[in-house]
Amino acid sequence: MAQIAARKLTCEYLTNPLGVGTKTPRLSWVLESKQRAAKQAAYQVLVASSEKALGDDAGDLWDSGRVASDESLHIIYAGKPLASTQKVWWKVRVWDGAGAESTSEPAMFQLGLLEPGDWKAQWIGKSEAPPEGPLPALPPTMLRKGFKLDKPVKQATVFATALGLYELHLNGKTVGDYRLAPEWTNYLKRVQYQTYDVTSMVKEGENAVGAFLADGWYAGRVGIVQVMGAPPYKLRGWYGNWPHLRFQMHVTYEDGSQATVISDESWKSTTDGPIRSSCIYDGERYDAQKEIPGWDAPGFNDAAWKPVNVRPEMPTTLVAQHNEPMRATQEVKPVGVKETSPGVFVYDFGQIIAGVCRMKVAGAGPGMKLRLRHAEMLKADGNIYLDNLRIDDKTGIGARQEDEYVTKGGQETWEPRFTYHGFRFVELSGVAKGSSWMPTLETLTARVIRSSSPETAAFVCSTPMLNKLWSNILWTQRDNLPSIPTDCPQRDERMGWTGDILSFGQTAMFNMDLAAFMTKWLQDLRDDQATDGRFADFAPMPFDPDKRMSGVPAWGDAGVFVPWYHWVNYGDRKLLADHFEAARRWVDWIHSNNPDLLWKNKRHNDYGDWLNGDTLVLTAFGYPKGGTEVPKDLFGTAFFYQSTAYVAKMAKIIGRSDEAAKYAKLAEDIKAAFNREYVAEDGTVKGNTQSGYALALDMGLLPAEKRPIAAQKMREAIAAYKDHMSTGFHTTVRLMKQLTGAGMNDVAYQLINYDTIPSWGYSIKQGATTIWERWDGWVEGRKERDGFQDPGMNSFCHYSIGAVGEWMVRTILGINPDEMQPAYRHVLIRPLPGGGLTYAKGYYDSIRGRIGVDWKISGDRLSVKVTVPANIVATLQLPAPSKDAVTESGKKVGEREAVEGVTFVGFVPAGQAPAAQESVGYATSAGQGLATFSLGSGTYAFEVAGYQAPAKR
Ligand code: BGC
């Protein structure tokens, strides 16, 4: 029996995907082993044209042969050419170091429609063009067709998409569980199609297909239309005005013959169905009395329905969806409901979520118009707080987040289809006076809707507030994944703001496997790059990036940082190769406008270190009114440097050595210019702000001899701000990391442990269940506005300052990726206890398997359990008084090869920073030395005797 086994087989990051968009997909697996130091010595991939052939070990499409390699990621299919719609089965055999083999369970994938001529279906929409003008939302279209299948069906696959949003039905049932398909892209450049296996939904004989087709992002509202000029605002139609559906079903009969069913002129349409209007931002109105029974089933008489509008082509390109689809991923039950005035019921779900409510009504009779309004917070009087939704009745902008349901009578269950809201509280009103039906706690269930990227991390420690912080960070991410990484789920933005994911990117990739999700979004970002190389402030960018909303420091830089995080976490060379040109053009654009290498020109909307201390209204608490914002040209130049340095690294990785050298030189020159312009002889970074030091240290801009001085000055700047943070979106986690890196972990822990404003703990003390956009979103005792900040910008679900999740993983759990050996081929595990914590445990499910850490302090003993997945190497660093103080499973490990799987590397006594400090960025924790070991895979139980826990500040 081999020591290792291959599991979790994926194709292009997905498990058994349908509709794969390439003929040379990449295959990956995770290795598992119960043994220590288990390695894959070789692999063999078998790809077969049938399950049976694979079972017989016949790789009739591809047999890679035995490949002597430890690689388990991104193995490119190199067999017989695959054809559109082809379904294949595959498995992998792996050998361990002793030559024993094991074979995985089978997996499959099916190709999509890959040739331009594969699409026979027409685009179909409602019969008449929608009216032009700044209209509010329109009713979705219903489309249908009855069709006959002549013989018993062996296999049926649907390929479908829409310019708009769609929900498919076959024979009276909804197809699949995807929400808001085909999701948001720049529809003028590409639209994703979805693939469904519908074999069990169709049958020989009469069948029917139906679809709801709504405006969505394509023809409906998109956020902040007000940036595009004055009223009357364009309230719909940013990509197109008239939604169309494309549907193609491939049927293989039992006898091997084939048939197709496509969208064409034979379909019928109506807009007189139950959904009266739908809008992503404003919500959905549904009149159950207008339901059309049987419309999606065979035998329905659609004579009264209208013909469809048919278009052979639309100005877009169809691409296979390769990110995990949006789904309702979980349900949340209300924790309470109060009747705040007669007939007005306010539900509390105990958690801010993004999604919709499912409503159950029984015996209300017909025609009762029930209204659901969604809010994040309550006002002092117990009613819902809507001010931060920026609703303006005069111009129609804002996000109403309001659903309406008209009852039909009997037992009714409903949830809106083509909208989502950001909320914790829901106000239900409209219950008729004297109604025998009254809402109860069971009436509403909240359903979380997001891209279904798998969650990959867990964290728990001895400080409850930090556990809540972890939960708030994760929830904020769940609430901001509608196929793109958004800023917030509630007000009229919900855009793929680039700066937000730049700051939150590593945290996001710890929390979830975003390999596929980001592959899609980085394409969105490239699609909307301005012609001169500027990346947009958000992607997709429904407005013209050549004219506005592009080219901002730390926003546009996401076009370099996010692919870099992707590389570090997933090691995807193809993604870098696909993206490199775009990243290079961004840096070239900054350079061409700033030949003296300081980003002084063209910073466009120049948001700077957004929401830093200067934007807080905290003078009442004794905080200074200004002086905490890092100068914007310095800020821009730091990002210019870091982007250029990343571009140089990317060039090297993809083998473009001339460019690697060119950009490495440019980065060095920018660094020199930065130091000349912004760093004084005594180490003062211009502006003397916490943020400026955090940036300069974190990006490695300072010469080694100035780093300790700058760290000290950073510490002083914290002291000058009442020992609190004055950092904004882009510098908060950098400050935390650099405090730890400079041996001031006690200060970092102090900041994260606070519950005084501004701090994460403050929001938690006020009952936050997600991360607030502003440190002072709501302040106890503030007289103005019931304690709320300016409603013009005050989201309670914004992940940016939740980027501290990265610090929690890197420092408290101690799990650190290694960019030199990306995708966790090597991991640095270095838990640094502090802040009074007595234990912490958690894991990260890396692309190569689970990395686990579980530490506990009892008296003067530190116990650290570590799990390292098969085939990877970990460097473990433990704070310890001496090398002899460390044991593993009771055995001393301060000698070479003392214990299987553990190699002693070295010990650095207290007070001496490790040699690699500059690159690694962490010094030893106070009073302790640092013992370093190299670990193979396995589960280990280390103990440090004579351990002295750092004092809590
Ligand atoms: C958004 C942000 C975004 C910012 C630009 C805000 O309105 O919600 O999170 O990054 O604008 O500064």
mmCIF file of C-alpha atoms in Angstrom, residues 635-858:
data_model
loop_
_atom_site.group_PDB
_atom_site.id
_atom_site.type_symbol
_atom_site.label_atom_id
_atom_site.label_comp_id
_atom_site.label_asym_id
_atom_site.label_seq_id
_atom_site.Cartn_x
_atom_site.Cartn_y
_atom_site.Cartn_z
ATOM 1 C CA PHE A 635 1.119 56.866 -1.216
ATOM 2 C CA GLY A 636 0.916 56.641 -5.013
ATOM 3 C CA THR A 637 4.665 56.286 -5.417
ATOM 4 C CA ALA A 638 4.738 53.396 -2.940
ATOM 5 C CA PHE A 639 2.133 51.542 -4.996
ATOM 6 C CA PHE A 640 3.947 52.404 -8.217
ATOM 7 C CA TYR A 641 7.046 50.808 -6.734
ATOM 8 C CA GLN A 642 5.302 47.682 -5.502
ATOM 9 C CA SER A 643 3.412 47.138 -8.763
ATOM 10 C CA THR A 644 6.609 47.532 -10.759
ATOM 11 C CA ALA A 645 8.435 45.079 -8.514
ATOM 12 C CA TYR A 646 5.602 42.550 -8.910
ATOM 13 C CA VAL A 647 5.599 43.002 -12.677
ATOM 14 C CA ALA A 648 9.327 42.239 -12.674
ATOM 15 C CA LYS A 649 8.713 39.051 -10.701
ATOM 16 C CA MET A 650 5.877 38.022 -12.983
ATOM 17 C CA ALA A 651 8.069 38.531 -16.027
ATOM 18 C CA LYS A 652 10.695 36.292 -14.518
ATOM 19 C CA ILE A 653 8.184 33.570 -13.657
ATOM 20 C CA ILE A 654 6.786 33.435 -17.177
ATOM 21 C CA GLY A 655 10.228 33.500 -18.746
ATOM 22 C CA ARG A 656 10.370 37.045 -20.109
ATOM 23 C CA SER A 657 13.821 37.779 -18.812
ATOM 24 C CA ASP A 658 14.411 41.079 -20.639
ATOM 25 C CA GLU A 659 11.297 42.537 -19.122
ATOM 26 C CA ALA A 660 12.149 41.033 -15.760
ATOM 27 C CA ALA A 661 15.424 42.930 -15.782
ATOM 28 C CA LYS A 662 13.859 46.111 -17.118
ATOM 29 C CA TYR A 663 11.129 46.284 -14.470
ATOM 30 C CA ALA A 664 13.448 45.201 -11.660
ATOM 31 C CA LYS A 665 15.688 48.144 -12.571
ATOM 32 C CA LEU A 666 12.720 50.488 -12.791
ATOM 33 C CA ALA A 667 11.539 49.320 -9.361
ATOM 34 C CA GLU A 668 14.972 50.026 -7.890
ATOM 35 C CA ASP A 669 14.918 53.480 -9.451
ATOM 36 C CA ILE A 670 11.473 54.229 -8.033
ATOM 37 C CA LYS A 671 12.667 53.092 -4.625
ATOM 38 C CA ALA A 672 15.634 55.440 -4.859
ATOM 39 C CA ALA A 673 13.368 58.317 -5.899
ATOM 40 C CA PHE A 674 11.025 57.503 -3.031
ATOM 41 C CA ASN A 675 13.854 57.657 -0.520
ATOM 42 C CA ARG A 676 15.232 60.875 -1.978
ATOM 43 C CA GLU A 677 11.899 62.605 -1.950
ATOM 44 C CA TYR A 678 10.118 61.252 1.098
ATOM 45 C CA VAL A 679 12.592 59.796 3.572
ATOM 46 C CA ALA A 680 14.674 62.147 5.691
ATOM 47 C CA GLU A 681 18.167 61.336 6.950
ATOM 48 C CA ASP A 682 16.767 60.596 10.390
ATOM 49 C CA GLY A 683 14.323 58.067 8.990
ATOM 50 C CA THR A 684 11.250 60.287 9.084
ATOM 51 C CA VAL A 685 8.884 59.387 6.288
ATOM 52 C CA LYS A 686 7.194 62.523 4.961
ATOM 53 C CA GLY A 687 4.032 63.366 6.854
ATOM 54 C CA ASN A 688 5.191 61.330 9.846
ATOM 55 C CA THR A 689 2.016 59.229 9.723
ATOM 56 C CA GLN A 690 1.428 55.701 10.919
ATOM 57 C CA SER A 691 0.327 54.891 7.390
ATOM 58 C CA GLY A 692 3.458 56.245 5.744
ATOM 59 C CA TYR A 693 5.737 54.109 7.899
ATOM 60 C CA ALA A 694 3.537 51.047 7.519
ATOM 61 C CA LEU A 695 3.602 51.407 3.737
ATOM 62 C CA ALA A 696 7.319 52.063 3.458
ATOM 63 C CA LEU A 697 8.159 49.148 5.734
ATOM 64 C CA ASP A 698 5.679 46.707 4.306
ATOM 65 C CA MET A 699 6.660 47.315 0.720
ATOM 66 C CA GLY A 700 10.355 47.094 1.513
ATOM 67 C CA LEU A 701 11.017 50.655 0.390
ATOM 68 C CA LEU A 702 13.525 51.560 3.093
ATOM 69 C CA PRO A 703 17.198 50.662 3.313
ATOM 70 C CA ALA A 704 17.890 48.047 6.004
ATOM 71 C CA GLU A 705 19.518 50.505 8.377
ATOM 72 C CA LYS A 706 16.480 52.762 8.413
ATOM 73 C CA ARG A 707 13.920 50.050 9.056
ATOM 74 C CA PRO A 708 14.290 49.911 12.858
ATOM 75 C CA ILE A 709 14.166 53.707 13.099
ATOM 76 C CA ALA A 710 11.098 53.898 10.902
ATOM 77 C CA ALA A 711 9.448 51.174 12.975
ATOM 78 C CA GLN A 712 10.156 53.185 16.085
ATOM 79 C CA LYS A 713 8.669 56.295 14.525
ATOM 80 C CA MET A 714 5.635 54.289 13.482
ATOM 81 C CA ARG A 715 5.268 53.285 17.118
ATOM 82 C CA GLU A 716 5.518 56.937 18.171
ATOM 83 C CA ALA A 717 2.865 57.924 15.664
ATOM 84 C CA ILE A 718 0.558 55.352 17.256
ATOM 85 C CA ALA A 719 1.337 56.799 20.688
ATOM 86 C CA ALA A 720 0.531 60.271 19.378
ATOM 87 C CA TYR A 721 -2.902 59.054 18.342
ATOM 88 C CA LYS A 722 -3.897 57.970 21.829
ATOM 89 C CA ASP A 723 -2.213 54.638 21.178
ATOM 90 C CA HIS A 724 -4.789 53.810 18.504
ATOM 91 C CA MET A 725 -4.743 53.339 14.749
ATOM 92 C CA SER A 726 -5.220 56.205 12.344
ATOM 93 C CA THR A 727 -4.673 54.024 9.296
ATOM 94 C CA GLY A 728 -7.084 53.632 6.398
ATOM 95 C CA PHE A 729 -8.135 50.946 3.906
ATOM 96 C CA HIS A 730 -4.641 50.311 2.617
ATOM 97 C CA THR A 731 -2.424 50.597 5.619
ATOM 98 C CA THR A 732 -4.220 48.991 8.540
ATOM 99 C CA VAL A 733 -3.100 45.412 8.001
ATOM 100 C CA ARG A 734 0.321 46.658 6.879
ATOM 101 C CA LEU A 735 0.664 48.453 10.214
ATOM 102 C CA MET A 736 -0.223 45.259 12.056
ATOM 103 C CA LYS A 737 2.216 43.169 10.046
ATOM 104 C CA GLN A 738 5.031 45.645 10.452
ATOM 105 C CA LEU A 739 4.530 45.988 14.192
ATOM 106 C CA THR A 740 4.885 42.237 14.446
ATOM 107 C CA GLY A 741 7.777 42.246 12.014
ATOM 108 C CA ALA A 742 9.636 44.838 14.014
ATOM 109 C CA GLY A 743 9.329 42.923 17.273
ATOM 110 C CA MET A 744 6.370 44.948 18.559
ATOM 111 C CA ASN A 745 3.888 42.136 18.454
ATOM 112 C CA ASP A 746 2.621 43.265 21.833
ATOM 113 C CA VAL A 747 1.460 46.532 20.269
ATOM 114 C CA ALA A 748 -0.211 44.704 17.378
ATOM 115 C CA TYR A 749 -2.060 42.513 19.864
ATOM 116 C CA GLN A 750 -3.008 45.591 21.851
ATOM 117 C CA LEU A 751 -4.593 47.155 18.773
ATOM 118 C CA ILE A 752 -6.536 44.039 17.873
ATOM 119 C CA ASN A 753 -7.670 43.544 21.461
ATOM 120 C CA TYR A 754 -9.092 47.053 21.882
ATOM 121 C CA ASP A 755 -12.740 47.796 22.219
ATOM 122 C CA THR A 756 -12.295 51.550 22.278
ATOM 123 C CA ILE A 757 -12.861 53.590 19.151
ATOM 124 C CA PRO A 758 -11.298 53.285 16.574
ATOM 125 C CA SER A 759 -10.897 49.512 16.663
ATOM 126 C CA TRP A 760 -12.511 46.348 15.402
ATOM 127 C CA GLY A 761 -13.541 45.572 18.951
ATOM 128 C CA TYR A 762 -15.471 48.826 19.160
ATOM 129 C CA SER A 763 -17.804 47.800 16.367
ATOM 130 C CA ILE A 764 -18.183 44.375 17.938
ATOM 131 C CA LYS A 765 -19.093 45.938 21.249
ATOM 132 C CA GLN A 766 -21.835 47.808 19.395
ATOM 133 C CA GLY A 767 -23.146 44.508 18.063
ATOM 134 C CA ALA A 768 -21.496 44.418 14.623
ATOM 135 C CA THR A 769 -21.871 41.144 12.766
ATOM 136 C CA THR A 770 -19.821 42.280 9.759
ATOM 137 C CA ILE A 771 -16.950 44.709 9.185
ATOM 138 C CA TRP A 772 -17.949 48.359 8.993
ATOM 139 C CA GLU A 773 -16.843 50.637 6.203
ATOM 140 C CA ARG A 774 -15.859 53.277 8.750
ATOM 141 C CA TRP A 775 -14.365 52.812 12.199
ATOM 142 C CA ASP A 776 -17.021 55.247 13.413
ATOM 143 C CA GLY A 777 -20.022 54.076 11.371
ATOM 144 C CA TRP A 778 -22.075 54.289 14.509
ATOM 145 C CA VAL A 779 -20.878 55.862 17.729
ATOM 146 C CA GLU A 780 -22.496 55.509 21.096
ATOM 147 C CA GLY A 781 -23.472 58.878 22.485
ATOM 148 C CA ARG A 782 -23.038 60.745 19.210
ATOM 149 C CA LYS A 783 -25.792 63.340 19.167
ATOM 150 C CA GLU A 784 -26.096 63.813 15.434
ATOM 151 C CA ARG A 785 -28.109 61.401 13.330
ATOM 152 C CA ASP A 786 -28.850 59.004 16.173
ATOM 153 C CA GLY A 787 -25.154 58.141 16.331
ATOM 154 C CA PHE A 788 -24.723 57.285 12.635
ATOM 155 C CA GLN A 789 -21.953 58.643 10.406
ATOM 156 C CA ASP A 790 -22.816 60.508 7.206
ATOM 157 C CA PRO A 791 -25.454 58.365 5.478
ATOM 158 C CA GLY A 792 -23.966 59.345 2.116
ATOM 159 C CA MET A 793 -21.319 56.736 2.746
ATOM 160 C CA ASN A 794 -21.845 54.455 5.668
ATOM 161 C CA SER A 795 -21.976 50.784 4.928
ATOM 162 C CA PHE A 796 -21.937 48.249 7.725
ATOM 163 C CA CYS A 797 -20.675 45.496 5.478
ATOM 164 C CA HIS A 798 -17.406 46.504 3.832
ATOM 165 C CA TYR A 799 -14.466 44.146 4.013
ATOM 166 C CA SER A 800 -11.491 46.446 3.586
ATOM 167 C CA ILE A 801 -10.383 46.952 7.172
ATOM 168 C CA GLY A 802 -11.227 43.288 7.671
ATOM 169 C CA ALA A 803 -7.905 42.710 5.921
ATOM 170 C CA VAL A 804 -6.611 42.131 9.438
ATOM 171 C CA GLY A 805 -7.798 38.556 8.897
ATOM 172 C CA GLU A 806 -4.514 38.091 7.062
ATOM 173 C CA TRP A 807 -2.591 39.116 10.173
ATOM 174 C CA MET A 808 -4.654 36.735 12.298
ATOM 175 C CA VAL A 809 -3.736 33.804 10.056
ATOM 176 C CA ARG A 810 -0.106 34.814 9.655
ATOM 177 C CA THR A 811 0.530 35.705 13.275
ATOM 178 C CA ILE A 812 -1.944 34.030 15.608
ATOM 179 C CA LEU A 813 -2.160 30.753 13.687
ATOM 180 C CA GLY A 814 1.187 31.476 12.085
ATOM 181 C CA ILE A 815 0.414 30.152 8.590
ATOM 182 C CA ASN A 816 2.402 31.986 5.910
ATOM 183 C CA PRO A 817 2.636 31.239 2.198
ATOM 184 C CA ASP A 818 6.040 31.440 0.555
ATOM 185 C CA GLU A 819 6.076 33.369 -2.697
ATOM 186 C CA MET A 820 9.323 31.687 -3.720
ATOM 187 C CA GLN A 821 7.629 28.286 -3.576
ATOM 188 C CA PRO A 822 4.072 29.263 -4.358
ATOM 189 C CA ALA A 823 0.837 27.368 -3.866
ATOM 190 C CA TYR A 824 2.127 26.024 -0.551
ATOM 191 C CA ARG A 825 4.816 23.784 -1.928
ATOM 192 C CA HIS A 826 6.520 25.278 1.113
ATOM 193 C CA VAL A 827 4.774 26.918 4.051
ATOM 194 C CA LEU A 828 6.208 28.874 6.942
ATOM 195 C CA ILE A 829 4.414 28.063 10.177
ATOM 196 C CA ARG A 830 5.204 30.544 12.891
ATOM 197 C CA PRO A 831 2.562 31.074 15.557
ATOM 198 C CA LEU A 832 3.374 34.085 17.703
ATOM 199 C CA PRO A 833 1.257 33.985 20.850
ATOM 200 C CA GLY A 834 0.547 37.248 22.593
ATOM 201 C CA GLY A 835 -2.201 39.578 23.738
ATOM 202 C CA GLY A 836 -3.154 37.342 26.636
ATOM 203 C CA LEU A 837 -4.313 34.517 24.374
ATOM 204 C CA THR A 838 -3.972 31.105 25.976
ATOM 205 C CA TYR A 839 -4.833 29.078 22.911
ATOM 206 C CA ALA A 840 -5.600 29.357 19.229
ATOM 207 C CA LYS A 841 -6.375 26.748 16.673
ATOM 208 C CA GLY A 842 -7.427 26.620 13.088
ATOM 209 C CA TYR A 843 -6.484 25.544 9.639
ATOM 210 C CA TYR A 844 -6.129 26.617 6.086
ATOM 211 C CA ASP A 845 -7.138 24.248 3.307
ATOM 212 C CA SER A 846 -4.446 25.127 0.834
ATOM 213 C CA ILE A 847 -4.543 23.994 -2.753
ATOM 214 C CA ARG A 848 -2.215 21.187 -1.646
ATOM 215 C CA GLY A 849 -4.190 20.186 1.418
ATOM 216 C CA ARG A 850 -4.916 21.154 5.006
ATOM 217 C CA ILE A 851 -2.341 23.033 7.045
ATOM 218 C CA GLY A 852 -3.362 22.976 10.687
ATOM 219 C CA VAL A 853 -2.095 24.733 13.794
ATOM 220 C CA ASP A 854 -3.326 24.289 17.346
ATOM 221 C CA TRP A 855 -1.392 25.881 20.192
ATOM 222 C CA LYS A 856 -1.973 26.198 23.879
ATOM 223 C CA ILE A 857 -0.134 27.779 26.781
ATOM 224 C CA SER A 858 -0.310 26.039 30.138
#
